[in-house]
PDB file of C-alpha atoms in Angstrom:
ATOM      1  CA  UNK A   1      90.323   2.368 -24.050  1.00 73.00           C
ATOM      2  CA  UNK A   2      90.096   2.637 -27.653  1.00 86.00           C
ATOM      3  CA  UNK A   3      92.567   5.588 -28.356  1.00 89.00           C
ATOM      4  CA  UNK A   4      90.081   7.066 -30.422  1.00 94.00           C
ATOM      5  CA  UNK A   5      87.976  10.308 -29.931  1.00 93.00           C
ATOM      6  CA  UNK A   6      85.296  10.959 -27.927  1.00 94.00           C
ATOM      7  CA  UNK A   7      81.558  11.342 -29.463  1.00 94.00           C
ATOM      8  CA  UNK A   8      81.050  14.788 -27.457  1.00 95.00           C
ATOM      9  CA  UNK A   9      83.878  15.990 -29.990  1.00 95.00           C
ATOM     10  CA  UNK A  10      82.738  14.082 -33.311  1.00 96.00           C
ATOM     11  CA  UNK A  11      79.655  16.849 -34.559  1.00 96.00           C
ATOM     12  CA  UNK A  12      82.356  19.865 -34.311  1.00 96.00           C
ATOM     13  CA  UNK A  13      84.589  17.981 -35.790  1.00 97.00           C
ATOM     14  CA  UNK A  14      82.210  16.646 -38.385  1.00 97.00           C
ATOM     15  CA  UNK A  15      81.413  20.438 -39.650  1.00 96.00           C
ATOM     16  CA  UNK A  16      85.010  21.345 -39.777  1.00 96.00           C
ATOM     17  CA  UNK A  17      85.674  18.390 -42.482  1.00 96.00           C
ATOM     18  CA  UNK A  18      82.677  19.139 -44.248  1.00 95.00           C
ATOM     19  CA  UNK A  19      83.388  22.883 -44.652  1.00 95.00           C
ATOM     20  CA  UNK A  20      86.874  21.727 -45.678  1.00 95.00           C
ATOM     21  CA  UNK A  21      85.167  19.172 -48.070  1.00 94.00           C
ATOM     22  CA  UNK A  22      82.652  22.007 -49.237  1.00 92.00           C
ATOM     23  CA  UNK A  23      85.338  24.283 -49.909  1.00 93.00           C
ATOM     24  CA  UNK A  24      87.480  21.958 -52.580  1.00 93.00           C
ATOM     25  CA  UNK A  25      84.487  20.615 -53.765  1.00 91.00           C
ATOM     26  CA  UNK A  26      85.124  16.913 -52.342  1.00 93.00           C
ATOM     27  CA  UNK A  27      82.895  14.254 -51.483  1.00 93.00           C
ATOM     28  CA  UNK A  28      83.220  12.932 -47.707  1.00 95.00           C
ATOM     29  CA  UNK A  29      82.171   9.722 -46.062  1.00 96.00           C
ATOM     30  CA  UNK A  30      80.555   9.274 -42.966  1.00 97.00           C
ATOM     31  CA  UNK A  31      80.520   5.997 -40.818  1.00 97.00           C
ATOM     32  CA  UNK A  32      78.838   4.487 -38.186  1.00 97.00           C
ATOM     33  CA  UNK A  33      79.435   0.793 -36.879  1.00 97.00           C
ATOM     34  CA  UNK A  34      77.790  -0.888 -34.173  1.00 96.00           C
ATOM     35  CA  UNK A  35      78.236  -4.194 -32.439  1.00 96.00           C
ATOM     36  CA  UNK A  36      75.333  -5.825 -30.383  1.00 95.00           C
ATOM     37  CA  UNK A  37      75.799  -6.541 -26.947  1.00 93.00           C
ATOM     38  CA  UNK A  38      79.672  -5.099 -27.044  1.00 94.00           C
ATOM     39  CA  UNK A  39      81.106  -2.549 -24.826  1.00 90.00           C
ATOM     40  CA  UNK A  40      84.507  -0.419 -24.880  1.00 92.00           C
ATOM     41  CA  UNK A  41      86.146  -2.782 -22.292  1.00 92.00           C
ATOM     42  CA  UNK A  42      85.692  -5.862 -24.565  1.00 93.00           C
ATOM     43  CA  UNK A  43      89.044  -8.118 -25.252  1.00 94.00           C
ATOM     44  CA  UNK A  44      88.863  -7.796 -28.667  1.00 95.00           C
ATOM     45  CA  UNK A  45      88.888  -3.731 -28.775  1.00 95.00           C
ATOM     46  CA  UNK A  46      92.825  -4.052 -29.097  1.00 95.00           C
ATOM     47  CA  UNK A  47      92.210  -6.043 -32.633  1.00 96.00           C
ATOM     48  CA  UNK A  48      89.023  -4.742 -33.538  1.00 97.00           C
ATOM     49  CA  UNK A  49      90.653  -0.696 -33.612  1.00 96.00           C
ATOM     50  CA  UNK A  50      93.810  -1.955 -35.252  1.00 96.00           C
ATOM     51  CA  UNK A  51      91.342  -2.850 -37.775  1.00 97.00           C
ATOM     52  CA  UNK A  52      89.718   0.509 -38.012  1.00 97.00           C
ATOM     53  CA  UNK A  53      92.842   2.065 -38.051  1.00 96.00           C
ATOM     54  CA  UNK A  54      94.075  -0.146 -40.874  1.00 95.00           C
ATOM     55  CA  UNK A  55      90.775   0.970 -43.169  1.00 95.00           C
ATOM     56  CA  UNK A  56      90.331   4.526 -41.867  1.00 95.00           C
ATOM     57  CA  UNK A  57      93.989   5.842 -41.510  1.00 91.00           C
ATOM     58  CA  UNK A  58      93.384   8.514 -39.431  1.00 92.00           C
ATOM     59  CA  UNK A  59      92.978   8.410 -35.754  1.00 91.00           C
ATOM     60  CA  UNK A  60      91.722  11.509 -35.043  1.00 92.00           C
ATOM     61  CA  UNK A  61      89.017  11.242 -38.045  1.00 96.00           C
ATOM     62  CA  UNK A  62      88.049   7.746 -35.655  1.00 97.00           C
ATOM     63  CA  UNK A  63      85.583   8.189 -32.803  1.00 97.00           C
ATOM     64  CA  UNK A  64      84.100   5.891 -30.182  1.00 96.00           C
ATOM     65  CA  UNK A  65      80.186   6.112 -30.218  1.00 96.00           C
ATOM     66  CA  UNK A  66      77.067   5.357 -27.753  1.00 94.00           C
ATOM     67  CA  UNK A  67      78.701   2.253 -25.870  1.00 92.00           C
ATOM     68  CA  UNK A  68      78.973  -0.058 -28.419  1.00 95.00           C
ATOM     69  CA  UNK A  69      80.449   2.001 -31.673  1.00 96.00           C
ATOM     70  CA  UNK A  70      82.448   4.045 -33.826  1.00 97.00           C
ATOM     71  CA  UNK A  71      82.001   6.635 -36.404  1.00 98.00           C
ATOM     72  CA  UNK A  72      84.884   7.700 -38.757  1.00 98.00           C
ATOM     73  CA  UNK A  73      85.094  10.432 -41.288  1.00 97.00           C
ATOM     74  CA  UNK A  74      86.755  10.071 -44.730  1.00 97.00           C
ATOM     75  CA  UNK A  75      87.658  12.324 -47.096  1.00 95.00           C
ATOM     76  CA  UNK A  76      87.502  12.382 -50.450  1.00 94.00           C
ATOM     77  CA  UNK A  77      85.449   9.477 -50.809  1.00 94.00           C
ATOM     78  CA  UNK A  78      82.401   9.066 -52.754  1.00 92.00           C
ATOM     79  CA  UNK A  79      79.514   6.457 -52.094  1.00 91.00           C
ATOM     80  CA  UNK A  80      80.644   3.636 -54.152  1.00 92.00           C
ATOM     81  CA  UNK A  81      83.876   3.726 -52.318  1.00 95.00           C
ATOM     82  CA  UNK A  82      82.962   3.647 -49.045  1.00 95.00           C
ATOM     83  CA  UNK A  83      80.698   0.852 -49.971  1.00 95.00           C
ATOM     84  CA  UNK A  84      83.708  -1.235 -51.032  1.00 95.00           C
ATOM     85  CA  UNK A  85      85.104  -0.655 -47.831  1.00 96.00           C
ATOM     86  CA  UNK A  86      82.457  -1.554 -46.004  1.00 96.00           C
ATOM     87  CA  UNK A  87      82.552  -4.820 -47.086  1.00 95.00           C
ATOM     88  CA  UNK A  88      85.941  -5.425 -46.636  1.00 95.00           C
ATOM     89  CA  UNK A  89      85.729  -4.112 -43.383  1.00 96.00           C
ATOM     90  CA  UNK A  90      82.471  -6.008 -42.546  1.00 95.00           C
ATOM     91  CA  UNK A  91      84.607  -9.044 -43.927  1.00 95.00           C
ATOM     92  CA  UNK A  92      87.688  -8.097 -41.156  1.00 97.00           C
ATOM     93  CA  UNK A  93      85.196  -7.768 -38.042  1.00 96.00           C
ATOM     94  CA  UNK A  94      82.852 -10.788 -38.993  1.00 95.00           C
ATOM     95  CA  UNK A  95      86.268 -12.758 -38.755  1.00 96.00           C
ATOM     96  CA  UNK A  96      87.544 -11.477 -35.771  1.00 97.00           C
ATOM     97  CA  UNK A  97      84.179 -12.042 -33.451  1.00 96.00           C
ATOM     98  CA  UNK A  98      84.368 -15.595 -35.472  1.00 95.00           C
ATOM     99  CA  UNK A  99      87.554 -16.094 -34.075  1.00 95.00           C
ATOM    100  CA  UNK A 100      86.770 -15.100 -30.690  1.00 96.00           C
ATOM    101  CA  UNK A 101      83.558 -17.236 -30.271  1.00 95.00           C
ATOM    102  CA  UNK A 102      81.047 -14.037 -29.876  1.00 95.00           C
ATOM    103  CA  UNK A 103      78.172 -13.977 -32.416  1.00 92.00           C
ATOM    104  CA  UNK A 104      77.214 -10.408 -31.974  1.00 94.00           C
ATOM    105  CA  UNK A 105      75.006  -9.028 -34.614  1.00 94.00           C
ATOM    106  CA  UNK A 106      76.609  -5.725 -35.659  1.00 94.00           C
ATOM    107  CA  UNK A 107      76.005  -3.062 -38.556  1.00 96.00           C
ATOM    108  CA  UNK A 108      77.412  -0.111 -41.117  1.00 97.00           C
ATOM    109  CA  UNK A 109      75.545   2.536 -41.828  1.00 96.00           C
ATOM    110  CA  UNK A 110      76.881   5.154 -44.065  1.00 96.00           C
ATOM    111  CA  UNK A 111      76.238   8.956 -45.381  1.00 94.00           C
ATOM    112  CA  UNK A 112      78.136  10.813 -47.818  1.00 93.00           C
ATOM    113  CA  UNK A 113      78.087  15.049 -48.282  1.00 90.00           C
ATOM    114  CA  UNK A 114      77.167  14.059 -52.112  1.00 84.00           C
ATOM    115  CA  UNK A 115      77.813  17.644 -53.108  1.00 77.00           C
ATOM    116  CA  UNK A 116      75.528  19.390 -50.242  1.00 77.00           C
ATOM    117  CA  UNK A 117      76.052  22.165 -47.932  1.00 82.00           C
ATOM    118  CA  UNK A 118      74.616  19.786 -45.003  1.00 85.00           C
ATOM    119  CA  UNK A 119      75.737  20.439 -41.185  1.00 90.00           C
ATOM    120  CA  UNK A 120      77.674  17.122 -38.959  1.00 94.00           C
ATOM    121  CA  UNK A 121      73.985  16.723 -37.234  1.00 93.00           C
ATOM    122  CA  UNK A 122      72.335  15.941 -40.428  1.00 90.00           C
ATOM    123  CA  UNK A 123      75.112  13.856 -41.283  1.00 93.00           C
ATOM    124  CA  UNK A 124      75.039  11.683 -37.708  1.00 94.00           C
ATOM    125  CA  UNK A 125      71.457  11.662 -38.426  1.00 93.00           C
ATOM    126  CA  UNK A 126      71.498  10.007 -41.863  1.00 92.00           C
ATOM    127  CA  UNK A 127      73.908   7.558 -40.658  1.00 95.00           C
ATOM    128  CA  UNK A 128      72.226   6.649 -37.900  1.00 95.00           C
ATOM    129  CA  UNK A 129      69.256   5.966 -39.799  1.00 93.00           C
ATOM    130  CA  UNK A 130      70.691   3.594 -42.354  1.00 93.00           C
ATOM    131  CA  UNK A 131      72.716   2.219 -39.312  1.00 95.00           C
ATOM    132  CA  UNK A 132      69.151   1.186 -37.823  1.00 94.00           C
ATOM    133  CA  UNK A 133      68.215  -0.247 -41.262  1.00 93.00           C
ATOM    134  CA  UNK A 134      71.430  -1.990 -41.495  1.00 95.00           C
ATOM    135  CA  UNK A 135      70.556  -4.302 -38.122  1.00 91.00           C
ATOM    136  CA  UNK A 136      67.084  -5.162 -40.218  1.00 89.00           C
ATOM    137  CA  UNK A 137      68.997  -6.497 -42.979  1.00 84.00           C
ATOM    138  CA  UNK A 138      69.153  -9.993 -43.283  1.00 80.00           C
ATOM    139  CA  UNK A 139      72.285 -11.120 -45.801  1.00 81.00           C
ATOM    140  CA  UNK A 140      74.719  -8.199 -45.298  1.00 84.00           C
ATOM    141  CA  UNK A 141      73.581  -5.746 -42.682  1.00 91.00           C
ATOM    142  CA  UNK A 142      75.510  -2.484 -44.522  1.00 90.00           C
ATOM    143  CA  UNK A 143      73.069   0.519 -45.084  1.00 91.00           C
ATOM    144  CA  UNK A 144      74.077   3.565 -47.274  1.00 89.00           C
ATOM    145  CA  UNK A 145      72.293   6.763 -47.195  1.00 84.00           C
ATOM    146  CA  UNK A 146      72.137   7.433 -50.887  1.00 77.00           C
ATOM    147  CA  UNK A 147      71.170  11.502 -51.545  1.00 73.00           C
ATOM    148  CA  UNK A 148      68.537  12.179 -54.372  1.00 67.00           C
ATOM    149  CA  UNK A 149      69.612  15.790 -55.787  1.00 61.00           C
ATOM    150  CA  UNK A 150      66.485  16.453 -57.400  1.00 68.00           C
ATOM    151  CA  UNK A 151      64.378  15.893 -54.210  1.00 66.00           C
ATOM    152  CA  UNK A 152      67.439  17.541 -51.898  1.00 65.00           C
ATOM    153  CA  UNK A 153      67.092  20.775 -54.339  1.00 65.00           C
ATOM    154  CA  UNK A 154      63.165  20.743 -53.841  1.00 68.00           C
ATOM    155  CA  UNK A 155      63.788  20.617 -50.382  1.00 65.00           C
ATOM    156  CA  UNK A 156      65.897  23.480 -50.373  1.00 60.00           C
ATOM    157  CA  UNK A 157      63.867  25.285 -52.301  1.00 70.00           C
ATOM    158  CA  UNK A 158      60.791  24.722 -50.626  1.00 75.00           C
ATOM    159  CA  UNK A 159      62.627  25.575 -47.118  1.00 72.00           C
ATOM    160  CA  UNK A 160      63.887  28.997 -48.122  1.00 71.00           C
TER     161      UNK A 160
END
């Protein structure tokens, strides 16, 4: 439907970019979108992954998740960044279900490596989690994950 990958492949694929963002010491984005009410089949999924496409670049770093979202990887880009483009892009989609007369409710929730050795899972999970904060918010339901290094190290520390 979408062209995009499937979610059985995104956590391999996931650790792969990490280890390659580990291993030049890069920063890496992780995404997860969700639209209300909104399955793979909809009429708008022609426009709506042209859009994706247009702020992600890559289609195989694109996947469709559950039945009603996508996660995308980017690399090299810190939190701050993938903020920015969360807005835009939350600007793009809000337009496009305007423009089709659906008033899904839909949210961002975003992760970043932030200098960490984490696995995908961890990853998917912190996304997830500010993706389930995002649908709380009220004004602009985008959620970022932000990674406290002190308490990360304490955690490692505590864990070995």
């Amino acid at each position: 439907f979408t062209g995009f990958g499937w979610e059985s492949y995104l956590e391999t694929r996931l650790d792969s970019e990490l280890a390659r963002a580990a291993s030049s010491e890069q920063d890496l984005s992780f995404f997860l979108i969700a639209i209300e009410n909104f399955d793979f089949n909809n009429q708008i999924i022609p426009q709506l992954t042209s859009i994706l496409l247009e702020r992600f670049k890559f289609r195989d770093l694109v996947f469709e998740y559950g039945t009603n979202g996508f996660a995308a990887i980017v690399q090299g880009m810190n939190l701050d960044r993938a903020m920015a483009l969360s807005q835009d892009l939350y600007t793009q989609i809000s337009a496009l279900l305007v423009n089709n007369q659906m008033n899904n409710k839909f949210g961002i929730g975003i992760t970043t490596r932030s200098l960490r050795l984490i696995t995908g899972n961890r990853l998917i999970d912190e996304a997830q989690q500010a993706l389930n904060k995002a649908f709380d918010e009220e004004g602009l339901p985008i959620v970022a994950f932000r990674v406290n290094p002190e308490k990360y190290r304490q955690y490692l520390s505590d864990n070995e």
